[in-house]
Short mmCIF file of C-alpha atoms in Angstrom, two decimals:
data_model
loop_
_atom_site.label_atom_id
_atom_site.label_comp_id
_atom_site.label_asym_id
_atom_site.label_seq_id
_atom_site.Cartn_x
_atom_site.Cartn_y
_atom_site.Cartn_z
CA MET A 13 -122.55 22.74 -194.17
CA ALA A 14 -120.71 25.84 -195.33
CA ALA A 15 -122.34 25.67 -198.75
CA ARG A 16 -125.86 25.24 -197.21
CA ALA A 17 -125.22 28.24 -194.88
CA SER A 18 -124.20 30.34 -197.85
CA ILE A 19 -127.35 29.41 -199.72
CA LEU A 20 -129.53 30.14 -196.71
CA GLN A 21 -127.78 33.47 -196.30
CA LEU A 22 -128.46 34.41 -199.98
CA ILE A 23 -132.13 33.45 -199.74
CA THR A 24 -132.51 35.54 -196.60
CA PHE A 25 -130.74 38.37 -198.38
CA SER A 26 -133.20 38.11 -201.32
CA VAL A 27 -136.27 38.28 -198.99
CA MET A 28 -134.75 41.26 -197.15
CA ILE A 29 -134.07 43.09 -200.47
CA PHE A 30 -137.67 42.72 -201.67
CA SER A 31 -138.77 44.42 -198.43
CA LEU A 32 -136.34 47.31 -199.01
CA LEU A 33 -136.91 48.28 -202.55
CA SER A 34 -139.38 50.53 -204.26
CA LEU A 35 -140.09 51.00 -207.93
CA SER A 36 -139.28 54.75 -208.24
CA THR A 37 -137.39 55.77 -211.35
CA SER A 38 -136.63 59.45 -210.49
CA LEU A 39 -136.07 61.69 -207.54
CA PRO A 40 -138.71 60.75 -204.96
CA THR A 41 -141.45 63.38 -204.45
CA GLU A 42 -140.81 62.99 -200.78
CA SER A 43 -137.26 64.22 -201.27
CA ILE A 44 -138.44 67.38 -203.02
CA LEU A 45 -141.07 68.09 -200.35
CA ASN A 46 -138.64 67.48 -197.45
CA ALA A 47 -136.03 69.67 -199.23
CA VAL A 48 -138.66 72.49 -199.72
CA GLU A 49 -139.49 72.45 -196.05
CA THR A 50 -135.84 72.30 -194.92
CA LEU A 51 -134.89 75.24 -197.18
CA ALA A 52 -137.70 77.38 -195.79
CA ASN A 53 -136.76 76.48 -192.20
CA ALA A 54 -133.14 77.36 -192.96
CA GLY A 55 -134.06 80.88 -194.17
CA TYR A 56 -133.88 80.13 -197.91
CA VAL A 57 -137.54 80.97 -198.41
CA VAL A 58 -137.39 82.12 -202.06
CA MET A 59 -135.29 79.11 -203.16
CA SER A 60 -137.78 76.92 -201.28
CA LEU A 61 -140.66 78.28 -203.26
CA THR A 62 -138.67 78.21 -206.47
CA LEU A 63 -137.79 74.48 -205.98
CA GLN A 64 -141.45 73.70 -205.22
CA VAL A 65 -142.69 75.45 -208.32
CA THR A 66 -140.03 74.59 -210.91
CA SER A 67 -138.78 71.13 -209.81
CA GLU A 68 -140.76 69.28 -212.55
CA ALA A 69 -139.43 71.67 -215.23
CA VAL A 70 -135.83 71.48 -214.01
CA LEU A 71 -135.47 67.89 -212.91
CA THR A 72 -136.51 65.43 -215.64
CA SER A 73 -137.83 61.95 -214.90
CA GLN A 74 -134.30 60.61 -215.66
CA CYS A 75 -132.78 62.60 -212.77
CA ARG A 76 -132.35 60.10 -209.96
CA SER A 77 -129.86 62.32 -208.07
CA ALA A 78 -129.11 66.05 -207.90
CA THR A 79 -127.17 68.75 -206.07
CA VAL A 80 -128.85 72.14 -205.71
CA PHE A 81 -126.79 75.28 -204.99
CA ALA A 82 -129.19 77.64 -203.26
CA PRO A 83 -128.67 81.47 -203.40
CA PRO A 84 -129.89 83.40 -200.34
CA ASP A 85 -133.08 85.51 -200.33
CA TYR A 86 -131.24 88.84 -200.62
CA SER A 87 -129.73 87.63 -204.02
CA PHE A 88 -133.23 87.13 -205.42
CA ALA A 89 -134.20 90.52 -204.02
CA ARG A 90 -131.30 92.12 -205.76
CA PHE A 91 -131.34 90.30 -209.13
CA GLY A 92 -134.96 89.15 -209.40
CA GLN A 93 -136.35 85.77 -210.34
CA PRO A 94 -133.76 83.95 -212.52
CA SER A 95 -134.67 82.45 -215.93
CA LEU A 96 -135.15 78.74 -216.18
CA SER A 97 -131.75 78.44 -217.84
CA LEU A 98 -129.98 80.25 -215.04
CA LEU A 99 -131.81 78.22 -212.49
CA ARG A 100 -130.66 74.96 -214.19
CA PHE A 101 -127.13 76.30 -213.88
CA HIS A 102 -127.54 75.90 -210.09
CA PHE A 103 -128.51 72.23 -210.43
CA SER A 104 -126.01 69.40 -211.00
CA PRO A 105 -127.15 65.87 -212.00
CA LEU A 106 -124.72 64.43 -209.45
CA ALA A 107 -125.20 63.86 -205.77
CA LEU A 108 -122.13 65.62 -204.40
CA SER A 109 -120.80 65.28 -200.86
CA VAL A 110 -118.74 67.91 -199.01
CA GLU A 111 -115.76 65.47 -199.15
CA SER A 112 -116.10 65.00 -202.85
CA LEU A 113 -116.14 68.74 -203.58
CA LYS A 114 -113.21 69.39 -201.28
CA SER A 115 -111.16 66.66 -202.97
CA LEU A 116 -111.46 68.22 -206.49
CA PRO A 117 -108.44 70.30 -207.71
CA TYR A 118 -108.76 73.83 -208.77
CA GLY A 119 -110.23 73.98 -212.30
CA THR A 120 -112.18 70.79 -212.14
CA LYS A 121 -115.47 71.03 -214.06
CA VAL A 122 -118.69 70.12 -212.27
CA PRO A 123 -121.64 69.38 -214.67
CA THR A 124 -124.96 71.24 -214.41
CA LEU A 125 -128.42 70.83 -215.93
CA PHE A 126 -127.82 73.96 -218.02
CA ALA A 127 -126.95 72.31 -221.37
CA GLY A 128 -123.28 72.75 -222.30
CA LYS A 129 -122.47 74.70 -219.13
CA SER A 130 -120.35 73.48 -216.18
CA LEU A 131 -119.30 75.04 -212.93
CA THR A 132 -115.54 75.40 -212.19
CA VAL A 133 -113.98 74.58 -208.85
CA THR A 134 -112.12 77.75 -207.67
CA SER A 135 -110.89 76.53 -204.34
CA PHE A 136 -108.00 74.32 -203.29
CA SER A 137 -108.34 71.20 -201.16
CA SER A 138 -106.25 72.90 -198.51
CA ASP A 139 -108.78 75.82 -198.26
CA ASP A 140 -111.26 76.01 -195.43
CA GLN A 141 -113.94 77.21 -197.86
CA ILE A 142 -115.30 75.57 -201.06
CA SER A 143 -116.00 77.85 -204.00
CA LEU A 144 -117.38 77.35 -207.50
CA ASN A 145 -117.11 80.06 -210.15
CA ASP A 146 -115.54 82.21 -207.35
CA VAL A 147 -118.83 81.93 -205.36
CA LYS A 148 -118.35 80.45 -201.87
CA LEU A 149 -120.52 77.78 -200.39
CA SER A 150 -121.96 79.27 -197.25
CA ARG A 151 -124.06 76.34 -195.84
CA TRP A 152 -122.90 72.80 -196.43
CA PRO A 153 -125.08 70.98 -196.70
CA ILE A 154 -128.48 72.34 -195.85
CA TYR A 155 -130.16 69.09 -196.92
CA ASP A 156 -128.82 65.61 -197.87
CA ASP A 157 -130.91 62.50 -198.11
CA GLY A 158 -128.52 60.53 -200.36
CA SER A 159 -130.21 61.33 -203.66
CA LEU A 160 -130.75 65.11 -203.26
CA VAL A 161 -128.12 67.38 -201.70
CA ILE A 162 -128.52 71.12 -201.22
CA PHE A 163 -125.78 73.61 -200.40
CA GLY A 164 -126.19 77.34 -199.61
CA ILE A 165 -124.16 79.76 -201.72
CA GLU A 166 -123.38 83.48 -201.29
CA SER A 167 -124.88 84.60 -204.52
CA PHE A 168 -125.97 83.49 -208.01
CA PHE A 169 -123.42 81.78 -210.26
CA ASN A 170 -122.37 83.61 -213.40
CA PRO A 171 -122.63 81.34 -216.47
CA ALA A 172 -120.12 83.58 -218.25
CA PHE A 173 -117.47 82.95 -215.68
CA SER A 174 -114.03 81.79 -216.91
CA SER A 175 -110.82 81.24 -214.94
CA ALA A 176 -107.61 82.79 -216.20
CA VAL A 177 -105.58 80.35 -214.19
CA GLN A 178 -104.96 77.00 -215.85
CA ILE A 179 -103.87 74.34 -213.41
CA ARG A 180 -103.35 70.80 -214.66
CA ASN A 181 -104.95 67.96 -212.75
CA PRO A 182 -102.58 65.28 -211.46
CA SER A 183 -102.04 62.59 -214.04
CA PHE A 184 -103.83 59.30 -213.60
CA ASP A 185 -101.58 56.56 -212.21
CA ALA A 186 -102.32 53.66 -214.58
CA GLY A 187 -99.84 51.50 -212.70
CA CYS A 188 -102.44 50.64 -210.12
CA VAL A 189 -104.47 48.82 -212.73
CA ALA A 190 -101.69 47.57 -215.00
CA VAL A 191 -102.07 43.95 -213.86
CA ASN A 192 -101.53 41.13 -216.30
CA ASP A 193 -102.91 38.30 -214.21
CA PHE A 194 -106.57 38.18 -213.26
CA PRO A 195 -106.81 38.93 -209.48
CA LYS A 196 -107.00 35.85 -207.37
CA THR A 197 -109.42 35.42 -204.44
CA SER A 198 -109.35 33.22 -201.40
CA SER A 199 -111.67 32.45 -198.49
CA LYS A 200 -110.06 35.10 -196.43
CA GLY A 201 -112.10 38.33 -196.37
CA PHE A 202 -112.08 41.72 -194.60
CA MET A 203 -114.65 44.15 -193.29
CA PHE A 204 -116.58 46.66 -195.34
CA GLY A 205 -118.62 47.86 -192.32
CA GLU A 206 -118.15 51.64 -192.75
CA ALA A 207 -118.64 51.47 -196.54
CA SER A 208 -121.77 49.27 -196.15
CA GLU A 209 -123.27 51.71 -193.61
CA THR A 210 -122.75 54.55 -196.04
CA LEU A 211 -124.31 52.62 -198.95
CA ARG A 212 -127.41 51.76 -196.90
CA ALA A 213 -127.82 55.32 -195.69
CA ARG A 214 -127.70 56.46 -199.30
CA GLY A 215 -130.17 53.94 -200.82
CA TYR A 216 -127.73 51.32 -202.09
CA SER A 217 -128.64 48.52 -199.63
CA MET A 218 -128.33 45.63 -202.08
CA MET A 219 -124.76 46.41 -202.98
CA ALA A 220 -124.03 46.96 -199.28
CA SER A 221 -125.34 43.46 -198.58
CA PHE A 222 -123.20 42.02 -201.39
CA LEU A 223 -120.15 43.51 -199.69
CA ASP A 224 -121.16 42.04 -196.31
CA LEU A 225 -121.70 38.65 -197.88
CA GLN A 226 -117.96 38.65 -198.65
CA LEU A 227 -118.54 37.59 -202.23
CA LEU A 228 -114.95 38.91 -202.74
CA GLY A 229 -112.40 37.16 -200.55
CA PHE A 230 -108.98 38.51 -200.87
CA ILE A 231 -105.41 37.63 -199.96
CA GLY A 232 -104.22 40.91 -198.37
CA GLN A 233 -106.10 44.18 -198.90
CA PRO A 234 -106.35 45.32 -202.52
CA LYS A 235 -107.42 48.64 -203.84
CA LEU A 236 -111.08 48.58 -205.07
CA THR A 237 -113.64 50.66 -206.84
CA VAL A 238 -117.28 49.68 -206.57
CA PHE A 239 -119.86 51.02 -209.04
CA ALA A 240 -123.06 50.60 -207.11
CA PRO A 241 -126.47 50.56 -208.76
CA VAL A 242 -129.18 52.23 -206.66
CA ASP A 243 -131.73 50.04 -204.93
CA GLU A 244 -134.67 51.01 -207.09
CA VAL A 245 -133.19 49.40 -210.28
CA MET A 246 -132.17 46.17 -208.42
CA VAL A 247 -135.65 45.05 -207.53
CA ASN A 248 -136.17 42.90 -210.61
CA LEU A 249 -132.89 41.11 -209.91
CA ALA A 250 -133.33 40.49 -206.21
CA GLY A 251 -134.60 36.96 -206.52
CA ASP A 252 -132.22 35.64 -209.19
CA ILE A 253 -129.74 34.02 -206.71
CA PRO A 254 -127.67 32.21 -209.37
CA GLU A 255 -126.85 35.60 -210.94
CA TYR A 256 -125.70 37.30 -207.74
CA SER A 257 -122.05 36.60 -208.32
CA SER A 258 -122.02 37.92 -211.88
CA LEU A 259 -124.12 40.97 -210.86
CA PHE A 260 -121.73 41.98 -208.06
CA LEU A 261 -118.46 41.09 -209.72
CA ARG A 262 -119.08 43.07 -212.88
CA HIS A 263 -119.49 46.24 -210.77
CA VAL A 264 -116.11 45.99 -209.05
CA VAL A 265 -112.76 47.09 -210.44
CA PRO A 266 -109.42 45.96 -208.93
CA CYS A 267 -108.12 49.54 -208.56
CA LYS A 268 -109.02 52.64 -206.58
CA LEU A 269 -110.49 55.25 -208.92
CA SER A 270 -111.74 58.51 -207.29
CA TRP A 271 -113.69 61.06 -209.30
CA ILE A 272 -110.46 63.03 -209.98
CA ASP A 273 -108.77 59.86 -211.15
CA MET A 274 -111.63 59.42 -213.67
CA VAL A 275 -111.15 63.06 -214.79
CA ASN A 276 -107.70 62.00 -216.06
CA VAL A 277 -108.66 58.61 -217.58
CA ASN A 278 -108.36 58.72 -221.35
CA GLN A 279 -111.59 58.63 -223.40
CA GLY A 280 -112.38 55.03 -224.20
CA THR A 281 -110.29 53.41 -221.49
CA VAL A 282 -111.49 49.94 -220.68
CA LEU A 283 -111.18 48.79 -217.06
CA GLN A 284 -111.25 45.04 -216.33
CA THR A 285 -113.67 44.02 -213.49
CA TYR A 286 -113.75 40.97 -211.22
CA LEU A 287 -116.13 39.32 -213.63
CA GLN A 288 -113.56 37.67 -215.93
CA GLY A 289 -113.88 38.90 -219.51
CA PHE A 290 -116.16 41.83 -218.61
CA GLY A 291 -114.76 45.31 -218.99
CA MET A 292 -115.96 48.85 -218.22
CA ASN A 293 -115.55 51.36 -221.05
CA VAL A 294 -115.13 54.80 -219.56
CA THR A 295 -116.33 57.74 -221.59
CA LYS A 296 -116.99 61.44 -220.84
CA ALA A 297 -119.63 63.76 -222.13
CA ASN A 298 -120.37 67.28 -220.88
CA ASP A 299 -118.12 66.66 -217.89
CA LEU A 300 -120.18 63.64 -216.89
CA PHE A 301 -118.58 60.17 -216.65
CA VAL A 302 -120.24 57.16 -218.21
CA VAL A 303 -119.29 53.51 -217.82
CA ASN A 304 -120.72 51.09 -220.41
CA GLY A 305 -123.42 53.63 -221.30
CA VAL A 306 -124.47 54.22 -217.67
CA GLN A 307 -123.80 57.67 -216.13
CA VAL A 308 -122.02 57.91 -212.78
CA THR A 309 -124.53 59.94 -210.71
CA PHE A 310 -122.96 59.80 -207.20
CA PRO A 311 -119.18 60.12 -207.45
CA ASP A 312 -117.09 59.39 -204.39
CA MET A 313 -120.09 58.31 -202.26
CA TYR A 314 -117.57 56.54 -200.08
CA TYR A 315 -113.80 57.06 -200.08
CA SER A 316 -110.94 55.58 -198.12
CA ASP A 317 -107.34 54.85 -198.70
CA TRP A 318 -108.17 51.55 -200.44
CA LEU A 319 -111.88 51.72 -201.43
CA VAL A 320 -113.99 54.08 -203.55
CA VAL A 321 -117.72 53.69 -204.19
CA HIS A 322 -119.55 55.52 -206.96
CA GLY A 323 -123.30 55.40 -207.39
CA LEU A 324 -125.06 54.42 -210.59
CA PRO A 325 -128.73 54.83 -211.67
CA GLU A 326 -128.67 51.61 -213.68
CA VAL A 327 -127.22 48.07 -213.62
CA LEU A 328 -124.30 47.53 -216.04
CA PRO A 329 -125.75 45.14 -218.59
CA LEU A 330 -124.01 42.04 -219.80
CA PRO A 331 -123.17 41.90 -223.55
CA ARG A 332 -125.78 40.14 -225.70
CA THR A 333 -124.94 36.51 -226.44
CA PRO A 334 -124.84 35.26 -230.08
CA GLU A 335 -128.17 33.46 -229.69
CA HIS A 336 -129.84 36.80 -228.77
CA ASP A 337 -128.32 39.11 -231.29
CA GLY A 338 -128.01 36.78 -234.22
CA SER A 339 -124.24 37.26 -234.55
CA ASP A 340 -121.84 34.50 -235.66
CA PRO A 341 -120.87 32.47 -232.62
CA ASP A 342 -117.41 32.00 -234.14
CA ASP A 343 -116.71 35.73 -233.93
CA ASN A 344 -114.01 36.66 -231.44
CA GLY A 345 -112.37 33.39 -232.19
CA GLY A 346 -115.37 31.43 -230.81
CA ASN A 347 -113.37 30.81 -227.57
CA GLU A 348 -115.10 33.29 -225.24
CA LYS A 349 -118.65 34.29 -224.52
CA PHE A 350 -117.52 37.88 -223.87
CA PRO A 351 -114.58 39.86 -225.43
CA ARG A 352 -111.58 39.82 -223.08
CA ALA A 353 -110.62 43.27 -221.87
CA SER A 354 -107.39 44.22 -220.33
CA ILE A 355 -107.60 45.80 -216.86
CA ALA A 356 -106.61 49.15 -218.25
CA SER A 357 -106.50 49.63 -222.03
CA SER A 358 -107.31 52.73 -224.01
CA LYS A 359 -108.51 53.39 -227.52
CA ALA A 360 -107.11 56.93 -227.31
CA LYS A 361 -103.49 57.82 -227.12
CA PRO A 362 -102.35 59.48 -223.87
#
């Protein structure tokens, strides 16, 4: 009976997902239009017009999330219309929440769409105000629909800004993932209600439903990180019920890794997931974090004392099997379908 109930639940889940998903591959036009209207109503008229006119030039078709830092009208009156490069300096390819920005230590780099240029956090987590490049955020947020977030700032950012103060970020505690035995599961579960609500509100309904299905049943309460693909890229996988377990388990790490933890992870670190034998290779490029070739676009979407959720624009792919790539099936000893990765190993020396 229990098995039949689980199957029915999964089928119902598949039907529901088909009704939720769209095929959009970039920031929805509706998001841009709603943001333009909201900016104008909030008194950021010039930035509203600028976003309306330049959004296609600034936001490429690969941008599925973004944060915009909007200067006030009087800054435009004082400095004039910015160049396209300077405008890109006010766009980040990440969807950043207030909580995420406040959690970042002084000196943390925030990537922008201006190639090779990043913003620098110049406030402390204990401060009432958030500042980047010594410019305070004055309205936070003006607009937030999960994929597009807009903050008001006091003036334009200076791309030539540099901080004379060097503060080291706290070192990453590898002990939380240094586990030799693969984590064991049981039929006992616990609630993900608050995290699931956040995921659904942000456009990650399928991963929210996976959490609610209790595909992970734990003894006690572990520390977890979920890398959640956005709904739009899950549509082609929604009906493949036999693959649900693999799909979910390979996006979950048995350790809590916040954005700032990832800042301190060594280049090339491999994190084991709950899909046995499947690891996540963590790399960094231009202050962006990439896992198995997929960029993290919504860091710290949800954060608690035991669970962190990061948003992804793509599904983490499984390695190609020998019959698909023409490789020798006896490679890797011929004993495993996928290379075994330790929960936290690194190609780079600390």
